[in-house]
C-alpha atoms as one frame of an Amber mdcrd trajectory, in Angstrom:
protein
  -3.420 108.996   0.542  -1.227 107.043   2.963   1.854 108.814   4.792   4.159
 107.036   2.402   2.334 108.909  -0.490   2.455 112.183   1.008   5.983 112.280
   1.589   7.038 111.362  -1.762   4.013 114.419  -3.022   4.521 117.142  -0.698
   2.460 119.286  -2.347  -0.552 117.141  -2.264   0.570 115.740   1.143   0.676
 119.767   2.479  -3.129 120.115   0.924  -4.026 117.290   3.203  -2.633 118.170
   6.263  -5.480 118.446   8.872  -5.481 121.105  11.946  -3.782 120.400  15.050
  -5.958 117.544  17.257  -7.303 120.131  19.919  -4.820 118.817  22.408  -1.697
 119.249  20.823  -2.522 123.089  20.217  -1.693 124.577  23.634   1.109 122.460
  24.412   3.505 122.929  20.810   2.131 126.762  21.209   3.954 127.110  24.506
   7.012 125.094  23.071   7.401 127.661  20.471   7.511 130.176  23.320   9.864
 128.636  25.396   7.491 128.164  28.190   6.424 124.501  27.622   7.942 122.890
  30.965   6.495 119.581  30.652   7.776 118.891  27.138   8.448 115.171  27.976
   5.030 114.419  28.769   4.657 115.578  24.429   7.391 114.613  22.509   8.701
 110.899  23.254   6.667 107.836  23.091   3.666 107.934  24.915   0.641 105.618
  25.512  -2.827 105.813  23.971  -5.138 105.082  21.589  -6.163 105.551  18.171
  -9.413 103.977  16.646  -9.805 101.829  19.340  -6.778 100.695  19.683  -4.145
 101.002  22.391  -0.699 101.798  21.332   1.821 104.097  21.656   2.367 108.028
  19.948   5.892 108.602  18.844   6.612 112.678  18.033   9.989 114.103  17.025
  11.136 117.787  16.702  12.469 118.185  13.494  11.655 120.811  11.229  14.342
 121.309   9.138  14.096 117.296   7.459  12.541 116.389   4.383  11.349 113.105
   6.258  11.496 111.146   9.321  10.731 107.368   9.592  10.568 105.237  12.651
  13.079 102.645  12.352  14.368  99.691  14.873  14.353  95.313  15.219  10.328
  95.461  14.368  11.381  96.629  10.397  14.477  95.475   9.807  15.581  99.422
  10.343  14.206 100.217   6.895  13.517 103.485   6.754  10.726 102.694   4.029
   8.496 100.827   6.146   7.323 102.716   8.926   7.182 106.348   7.371   6.620
 109.512  10.027   3.672 112.251   9.374   4.068 115.937   9.397   1.626 117.260
  11.352   0.101 120.811  10.794   2.719 122.355  12.815   5.225 121.263  10.351
   8.212 121.003  12.752   6.803 118.055  14.181   6.866 114.532  13.149   4.242
 111.598  14.307   2.950 108.241  13.945   0.793 105.660  16.379   2.079 102.067
  16.455  -0.629  99.686  18.396   0.710  96.810  21.212   4.300  98.250  21.520
   6.161  96.651  24.339   8.122  97.648  26.968  11.718  97.987  26.050  10.515
  98.124  22.152  14.056  99.602  20.304  13.388 102.041  17.992  15.446 105.417
  16.522  14.444 107.796  14.136  15.695 107.765  10.809  16.058 110.995   9.355
  16.268 112.698   5.661  18.046 115.908   6.075  17.306 119.070   3.712  20.531
 118.054   1.842  19.425 114.264   1.199  21.534 112.494   3.546  20.114 110.239
   6.072  20.796 110.345   9.981  19.617 107.773  12.534  18.718 109.343  15.851
  17.730 108.210  19.000  14.859 109.926  20.861  15.838 113.194  22.696  13.175
 112.533  24.663  13.159 108.529  25.423  13.252 106.971  28.824  15.719 104.480
  28.212  18.426 103.670  26.056  20.643 100.870  24.932  23.633  99.960  26.671
  26.867 101.639  25.229  28.315 101.388  22.726  24.206 100.617  21.406  22.845
 104.181  20.900  18.862 103.094  20.372  16.340 104.527  22.644  14.161 101.690
  24.271  10.537 102.347  24.680   9.730 102.380  28.601   6.925 103.718  30.365
   8.089 104.930  33.571   4.477 106.433  34.638   3.583 102.546  36.866   6.258
 102.747  39.304   4.913 103.405  43.325   7.129 105.744  45.418   7.585 105.059
  48.940   8.806 108.479  49.992   5.585 110.388  51.530   7.548 110.641  54.399
  11.086 112.086  52.894   8.919 114.817  51.621   6.683 115.507  54.504  10.176
 115.855  56.336  11.461 117.987  53.828   9.109 120.538  53.368   9.522 121.437
  57.101  13.057 122.067  56.718  15.039 125.232  55.926  18.145 124.262  54.127
  19.800 127.149  55.006  19.793 126.975  58.707  20.367 122.986  58.767  23.414
 121.135  58.370  24.619 119.742  54.614  27.853 117.550  54.532  27.339 116.244
  50.740  29.241 113.046  49.840  30.185 113.366  46.088  30.291 109.917  44.387
  30.961 108.143  41.128  28.593 105.274  40.923  30.463 103.087  38.582  33.815
 103.195  40.556  32.711 103.528  44.567  32.511  99.901  44.862  32.821  97.431
  42.425  32.257  93.302  42.451  35.562  91.308  42.030  35.370  90.826  38.306
  35.356  95.106  37.941  31.731  95.468  37.120  29.844  97.834  38.654  27.020
  97.666  41.002  23.511  98.506  39.848  21.618 101.011  41.196  19.590  99.179
  43.716  22.978  97.246  44.891  24.638 100.544  45.060  22.619 102.065  47.432
  21.855  98.967  49.688  25.453  99.353  50.253  26.234 103.263  50.638  23.378
 103.681  52.819  25.080 102.499  56.041  28.131 103.872  54.920  26.864 107.632
  54.637  24.926 106.986  57.744  27.664 105.812  59.971  30.090 108.347  58.655
  27.884 111.123  58.987  27.196 112.293  55.464  23.644 113.934  55.227  23.242
 114.311  51.182  24.880 112.116  48.497  26.064 113.950  45.024  25.988 111.582
  41.665  27.978 112.386  39.068  25.778 112.674  35.923  23.452 109.682  35.353
  21.552 110.519  31.681  22.580 108.539  29.177  26.101 108.766  27.603  27.845
 106.796  25.482  31.746 107.592  26.434  33.002 105.995  29.817  35.524 108.654
  29.757  33.483 111.594  29.870  31.911 110.387  33.553  28.966 111.335  31.913
  29.272 114.899  31.421  28.757 114.365  27.749  24.826 113.152  27.368  23.128
 112.028  24.174  20.057 110.830  26.246  19.105 113.866  28.405  15.740 111.793
  29.755  17.057 108.581  29.987  18.597 107.315  33.156  22.164 105.243  32.100
  21.408 101.633  31.408  24.939 101.221  32.454  23.167 100.351  35.963  19.742
  99.067  35.391  16.346 100.566  34.380  14.392 103.695  35.364  12.391 101.518
  37.711  15.863 100.684  39.343  17.022 104.295  39.057  13.420 105.273  41.369
  14.385 102.534  43.632  17.570 103.856  44.351  16.009 107.414  45.191  13.377
 105.451  47.105  15.795 104.118  48.972  17.868 106.744  50.123  14.633 108.837
  51.016  13.569 106.303  53.205  16.974 106.249  55.364  16.651 110.235  55.377
  19.233 110.870  52.894  19.112 113.738  50.268  20.013 112.989  46.366  22.052
 115.973  44.380  22.258 115.028  40.632  25.023 116.409  38.257  22.749 118.263
  35.354  24.572 119.403  32.428  22.789 121.775  30.396  25.328 124.005  28.708
  26.744 121.673  26.096  26.758 118.261  24.463  28.814 115.787  22.447  29.394
 115.294  18.577  27.943 111.608  18.930  26.325 111.198  15.424  22.895 109.596
  17.370  22.714 112.197  19.758  21.583 116.157  19.674  24.318 117.067  17.110
  22.838 118.592  13.873  19.532 116.599  14.997  17.714 117.432  11.630  20.834
 118.168   9.202  20.461 121.971  10.434  21.485 123.244  13.731  18.430 122.164
  15.590  19.803 122.066  19.745  23.014 124.234  19.489  24.275 127.708  17.896
  24.940 127.937  14.022  27.114 131.255  14.776  30.671 129.206  14.246  32.302
 131.414  17.051  29.363 130.598  19.543  28.555 126.981  19.134  31.602 125.245
  19.871  33.647 124.307  22.925  36.719 123.585  21.353  38.616 122.325  24.486
  35.857 119.855  25.437  35.136 119.116  21.290  31.094 119.468  21.717  28.514
 121.729  21.244  26.965 124.393  22.884  22.993 124.439  23.574  21.788 127.662
  21.953  19.949 129.625  25.192  18.088 132.168  22.558  16.311 129.437  20.932
  12.479 129.200  22.807  12.037 125.409  21.728  15.801 125.099  23.477  14.767
 126.689  26.829  11.421 124.338  26.862  13.552 121.113  26.504  16.007 121.965
  29.093  13.703 123.431  31.609  11.569 120.431  30.641  14.573 118.265  31.385
  15.198 119.825  34.909  12.076 119.626  36.189  11.664 115.898  34.644  14.657
 114.480  37.143  13.416 116.662  40.228   9.585 115.514  39.560   9.804 112.488
  37.686  12.807 110.708  39.699  12.282 112.438  43.074  15.703 114.070  42.855
  16.331 116.726  45.585  18.389 119.272  43.698  20.620 119.543  40.741  24.471
 120.834  40.542  24.170 122.725  37.383  27.996 122.146  35.604  30.262 124.438
  34.183  27.585 127.552  34.590  30.684 130.016  33.622  31.106 128.507  30.239
  27.198 129.200  29.517  27.699 133.098  30.961  30.943 134.359  28.906  30.762
 134.479  25.355  34.299 134.361  25.665  34.654 131.524  27.913  38.079 129.380
  26.875  37.821 130.939  23.113  40.327 132.634  21.371  37.759 133.822  19.011
  34.469 135.212  20.029  31.486 137.096  18.642  30.839 140.173  21.600  27.149
 140.718  22.399  24.983 143.286  21.272  26.501 146.276  23.623  29.888 144.957
  22.632  30.415 143.111  26.267  31.164 139.251  26.637  28.081 138.264  28.664
  25.852 135.628  26.964  22.726 137.320  27.518  20.031 134.525  26.455  22.193
 132.313  28.965  21.725 134.451  31.609  18.362 134.773  30.567  17.561 131.056
  30.446  19.292 129.983  33.846  16.774 133.093  35.340  14.240 131.111  33.579
  15.653 128.094  34.704  15.455 128.833  38.496  12.137 130.653  38.594  10.165
 127.740  36.701  11.866 124.812  39.180  11.592 126.786  42.463   7.737 127.844
  41.291   7.101 124.286  41.268   9.398 122.835  43.849  10.320 125.370  46.600
  12.253 123.254  48.764  14.596 121.340  46.205  18.371 122.375  45.793  19.621
 124.407  42.687  23.354 124.560  43.013  25.511 126.590  40.617  29.144 125.621
  39.648  30.075 129.006  38.952  33.858 129.642  38.825  34.071 133.148  38.555
  33.210 136.528  40.617  29.497 136.713  38.872  27.462 138.648  40.871  24.145
 137.565  42.796  24.581 134.065  41.568  21.961 133.087  44.589  19.935 136.042
  44.850  16.572 135.889  43.584  15.514 136.992  39.914  13.673 139.588  40.831
  16.539 141.472  42.323  18.620 140.971  39.532  20.257 137.648  40.306  20.419
 134.065  38.736  18.123 132.520  40.734  20.146 129.689  42.138  19.979 129.042
  45.982  23.571 127.691  46.303  26.817 128.106  44.363  30.113 126.075  44.453
  32.791 128.338  46.579  35.677 127.892  43.613  38.048 130.833  44.996  37.768
 129.121  48.167  38.618 126.260  46.695  41.598 127.171  44.679  43.312 129.424
  47.204  43.000 127.203  50.021  44.563 123.741  47.978  47.583 126.194  46.718
  48.391 127.187  50.488  47.964 123.424  51.764  50.380 122.598  48.869  53.426
 125.084  49.634  56.073 124.622  52.029  55.030 125.860  55.422  58.298 128.388
  55.064  56.319 130.590  52.460  52.564 130.307  54.113  53.661 133.582  55.837
  53.555 135.173  52.924  50.748 133.701  51.597  48.518 134.252  54.663  45.679
 135.767  52.737  44.903 132.197  50.548  43.876 131.230  54.222  41.618 134.021
  55.290  40.726 136.053  51.823  37.819 133.852  51.530  36.278 134.724  55.155
  35.951 138.112  53.815  33.246 137.313  51.048  31.829 134.432  52.773  28.481
 135.759  53.060  28.194 137.751  49.418  26.632 134.019  47.950  25.157 130.728
  49.831  28.078 128.592  49.248  29.098 124.869  48.890  32.699 124.162  49.844
  33.399 121.896  47.383  36.663 119.247  46.901  35.275 117.539  44.222  36.287
 114.622  41.527  38.209 117.699  39.713  40.811 117.934  41.958  41.860 114.393
  42.365  41.983 113.157  38.730  43.983 114.028  35.783  47.479 114.279  37.505
  46.281 116.981  40.184  47.152 114.070  42.421  44.970 112.936  45.264  44.021
 114.898  48.247  46.053 113.400  50.647  49.183 114.068  48.019  48.289 117.751
  47.832  49.159 117.980  51.210  53.073 119.589  51.877  54.718 118.172  54.801
  58.266 116.351  55.566  56.940 112.367  55.334  53.837 110.579  55.948  53.360
 112.013  59.332  53.042 115.663  58.290  50.785 114.838  55.125  48.180 113.336
  57.305  48.450 115.772  60.125  48.055 118.806  57.486  45.433 116.452  55.837
  43.597 116.152  59.140  43.917 120.143  59.876  42.763 121.197  56.616  39.585
 119.081  56.950  38.891 120.585  60.396  39.485 124.159  58.911  37.146 123.459
  56.214  34.068 122.004  58.900  34.831 125.301  60.588  34.564 127.676  57.781
  31.189 129.286  56.666  29.451 127.381  54.162  27.971 123.745  53.749  30.584
 121.121  52.859  31.220 118.726  50.005  33.803 116.141  49.629  34.642 113.502
  47.178  34.533 109.681  47.826  37.859 108.320  49.102  38.838 111.241  50.955
  37.428 110.377  53.855  39.932 107.531  54.240  42.499 109.765  52.763  42.711
 107.583  49.375  46.692 108.414  48.447  46.075 107.341  44.208  44.031 109.725
  41.773  40.269 108.579  40.810  40.353 106.538  37.967  36.859 105.721  36.723
  37.683 102.526  35.571  38.271 100.963  39.343  36.900 101.290  42.613  38.395
 103.616  45.188  41.499 102.498  47.490  39.651 100.522  49.834  42.479  98.670
  50.358  43.912 101.801  52.093  41.644 100.868  55.277  44.047  98.059  56.077
  46.858 100.232  57.551  46.313 102.127  60.295  47.191 105.524  59.127  43.907
 105.515  56.844  42.003 103.588  59.563  43.335 106.594  61.473  41.700 109.085
  59.321  38.478 107.200  58.902  37.497 107.898  62.599  38.384 111.485  62.133
  36.190 112.187  59.146  33.253 109.898  60.764  33.967 112.085  64.346  34.016
 115.373  62.716  30.983 114.710  60.458  29.484 113.793  64.072  30.935 116.678
  65.727  29.586 119.192  62.666  25.954 117.943  62.503  25.677 118.118  66.717
  27.110 121.702  66.848  24.825 123.961  65.166  27.209 127.067  65.252  28.920
 125.437  62.660  26.318 125.553  60.217  23.123 127.427  61.501  24.065 130.637
  60.146  26.431 129.714  57.239  24.867 132.950  55.520  24.987 135.817  57.714
  27.806 137.684  59.265  25.992 137.097  62.424  27.342 133.380  62.236  30.644
 134.318  62.147  33.313 136.231  64.110  37.124 137.021  63.784  39.567 136.390
  66.896  42.308 136.767  65.197  43.294 136.983  60.951  46.780 138.547  60.730
  49.186 136.380  62.605  50.537 135.714  59.330  54.066 135.326  60.978  52.861
 132.167  62.801  50.462 130.938  60.615  47.496 130.642  63.422  43.874 132.069
  62.378  41.092 131.973  65.407  37.551 132.729  65.051  34.410 132.461  66.274
  31.297 130.053  64.869  27.932 131.074  66.732  24.267 129.801  66.438  20.899
 131.675  66.647  20.913 131.186  70.235  24.321 132.640  71.005  25.983 129.255
  71.532  29.647 129.400  69.916  32.315 127.440  69.091  36.178 128.804  68.685
  38.297 127.574  66.152  41.900 127.411  66.551  43.955 126.650  63.301  48.541
 126.292  63.173  49.031 125.708  59.473  52.776 125.388  60.033  54.726 122.353
  62.025  55.649 124.365  65.018  54.425 123.899  68.216  52.893 127.357  69.814
  53.297 127.449  73.652  51.714 130.096  75.423  49.584 131.307  72.958  46.517
 134.219  74.032  43.494 134.481  72.075  40.855 136.627  73.088  37.600 135.359
  74.033  34.082 137.141  74.524  33.023 135.412  78.127  34.634 135.209  81.224
  34.068 131.914  82.626  36.502 128.787  81.149  36.528 126.606  77.682  36.886
 123.267  76.964  38.786 122.175  74.361  36.036 119.666  72.935  37.751 118.505
  69.484  41.372 118.258  67.961  42.655 117.028  64.797  45.832 115.789  66.519
  43.836 113.487  68.559  46.033 110.491  68.977  42.915 108.093  67.977  43.034
 109.843  64.623  46.530 109.198  64.540  47.965 112.456  65.966  50.624 113.223
  68.733  48.545 114.162  70.933  51.069 116.082  73.081  49.225 118.591  74.155
  45.438 118.739  75.654  44.341 122.118  76.421  41.080 120.570  78.547  39.491
 123.312  80.513  41.272 127.147  80.291  40.450 129.860  82.704  39.865 133.214
  81.137  42.224 135.909  82.336  41.051 139.530  82.916  43.791 140.232  80.028
  42.511 142.164  77.305  43.248 141.091  73.881  42.285 141.027  70.369  39.149
 143.403  70.912  38.106 141.321  73.879  38.250 141.762  77.674  39.270 138.716
  78.129  41.523 136.057  77.051  42.888 131.963  77.297  46.372 130.603  76.858
  46.517 127.889  74.637  49.204 125.338  73.538  48.661 124.653  69.914  50.748
 121.901  68.428  51.554 122.219  65.090  49.411 121.212  61.858  46.293 121.166
  64.051  42.971 122.741  64.206  41.165 122.387  67.752  37.599 123.478  68.497
  36.543 125.376  71.974  33.104 125.690  73.913  32.609 128.174  76.915  31.917
 125.928  79.757  28.248 127.459  80.758  27.508 127.678  84.579  25.413 125.201
  85.436  22.125 126.732  87.682  20.382 124.820  90.474  16.695 126.444  89.710
  17.292 124.527  86.083  17.565 121.113  87.405  14.784 119.199  88.063  13.629
 119.948  91.871  13.337 115.906  93.141  16.781 115.447  91.481  18.578 118.331
  92.712  17.360 117.695  96.054  19.054 114.209  95.847  22.273 115.486  94.715
  22.439 118.363  97.138  21.405 115.654  99.971  24.343 112.848  98.808  27.313
 115.861  98.046  26.781 117.901 101.296  27.128 114.736 103.183  30.280 114.170
 101.334  31.123 117.431 102.179  30.922 117.639 105.473  32.782 113.999 105.987
  35.455 115.463 103.818  36.046 119.438 105.964  36.490 120.116 109.336  33.581
 120.444 111.158  33.847 124.623 111.593  34.611 124.685 108.018  31.515 122.595
 107.063  29.232 124.827 108.860  29.996 127.336 106.608  27.135 127.533 103.977
  28.850 129.065 101.214  31.743 126.538 101.331  28.869 124.151 100.825  27.188
 125.866  98.208  30.443 126.047  96.323  30.940 122.260  96.388  27.178 121.683
  95.381  27.708 123.840  92.453  30.957 122.065  91.406  29.704 118.541  91.820
  26.392 119.123  89.949  28.987 120.131  87.134  30.318 116.997  87.315  27.600
 114.772  87.327  26.291 116.884  84.328  28.779 116.194  82.309  29.189 112.331
  82.879  28.518 110.636  79.477  25.371 108.709  79.160  25.856 105.279  77.860
  25.451 104.581  74.283  24.840 101.437  72.514  27.409  99.729  70.900  28.441
 100.333  67.521  27.167  97.756  65.149  29.197  95.364  63.181  31.089  97.386
  59.936  29.672  96.934  56.733  31.110  95.300  53.942  31.711  98.878  52.555
  33.744 100.040  55.821  35.752  97.088  55.701
């Protein structure tokens, strides 16, 4: 009896179904338990042999289908020509085809229980047609040869919590485009953006979703091909080559991942076999009405296997360094964006099965990949998001600080005259900064759909004040505890909102004001990377101390950032356009403090009116410290100060010290009266001062390389 006859005579077919092949039993058993985390190695299309012939096995999960056929160009899309067989596990269908070429195009034609027929893309397909087509293409990804072994070795040696992390978020299709408006492919994108990221001082790139999606306007957040890198920019091998290039350049790659919901496109997961297979069947749980999508059924073991396998697939098969998990809050709450909702068994609004799924996800990911990033976009005060599962946490290692983002952007939007009454928006986030491992995000969501570009969010009387506010905000963000993320275009203060259909506004850089912002961003990023107090203790109160947080009348704050060796940077921020002269702050050391960075430096487009340079401490107690310094703080500015450490001769190399001392003593003797020159204490003072000056002279550096096309 052939497969077609089996389908036409179900009773006979059931009797003739043989037991599962031995190598199928375990994968399917753990699949139905919700613990098969390599599901992509079983379902989908995979090379194999049958009766001595090489070919490809196609397998699909469709438990409620009446029949399933493989259709495509190879059989004129005729579902009667290539029927699939139901296995002894009756939820799974399979067929073997010999001599299947790369890019073989296909879909599953599924006859539902109510006798309608739907043609579906392979949920585990590794490649798909370019929109508007939705067919799957067979593509064997196992043949790619990776070259990033050194990157993995380096990554395994790095403690991400004690390291700098400055993330550049980008939409691949609109970062750069050709003159005709077509986007760069994966490899071209990497080749163009890598020197730019290195030059500008970013450590990581975060890419908006790249799993296959049909609608450009969704930016990748409505996916139909969870296992297929979008073909907009090339093949799976091109995607792999892109990741290789980033890794060989020392840049980590984070990918946006969407496990919360999926679109209702006919070729996707939506009612896959005629039933609610991947989504909830409960009408009060299955829909995100605002997004027009369906919600994954996190209580179904097979769906858990599908999603956890997918996360590991991107991390292990495609070598991405982390996943930013989209819309976690929408998963955690049953009443999220719903007027009607069904409470949990205890009457609450927490989605228990989603909580269990997230914990299982992070446990599985870190068990196999301990040095990856799992980042939650979680917009509420859900507790313990970045704490281990065994203490009741969700198990992520980072969370976007959405509270900080909302508060501080509201603060920067308001006229400075009202900021005194809203000072808490500037300071409140510091008081919970160490309750989670945070990333401070200024993402694409804040510069689109009528929200205005980042620079246009800044209050100010004209562009000079707007740019000053912009620089002050970015410097405040760098000094605030937490890793950093900013969206493309913010580094040169793009004026227009982001539009996914065209490249970001590089033409801005023809203007001197935007050149100044770009120079500021580059210098600020470099300052961040070179100063461990700004990142080494981001996760601990040991890395932060207030100096002044309550001067709301003048909208000034001052605080310390401290590394593990006790080195520190003091940040002083003035958020009104009024200069503060003779402004005194307490400091912990009785020495001198040097201004090492100012957002109002003239090379950034600032006024440059005030440079505090080196300021000696005074024995005047303030802010709980025994000593203090007096500063001039320009309006709408942020300045960084470092304590000047005394230079001890005993720490200098002996030969160099002798040479320096001989030269300096000779100079001192020539300058001083003879009687005074004989005094050893006078000579000692001059020696120490001269050594400090010599030590502070900048070393010669290489001339910067010519700007890349991306910078011009």
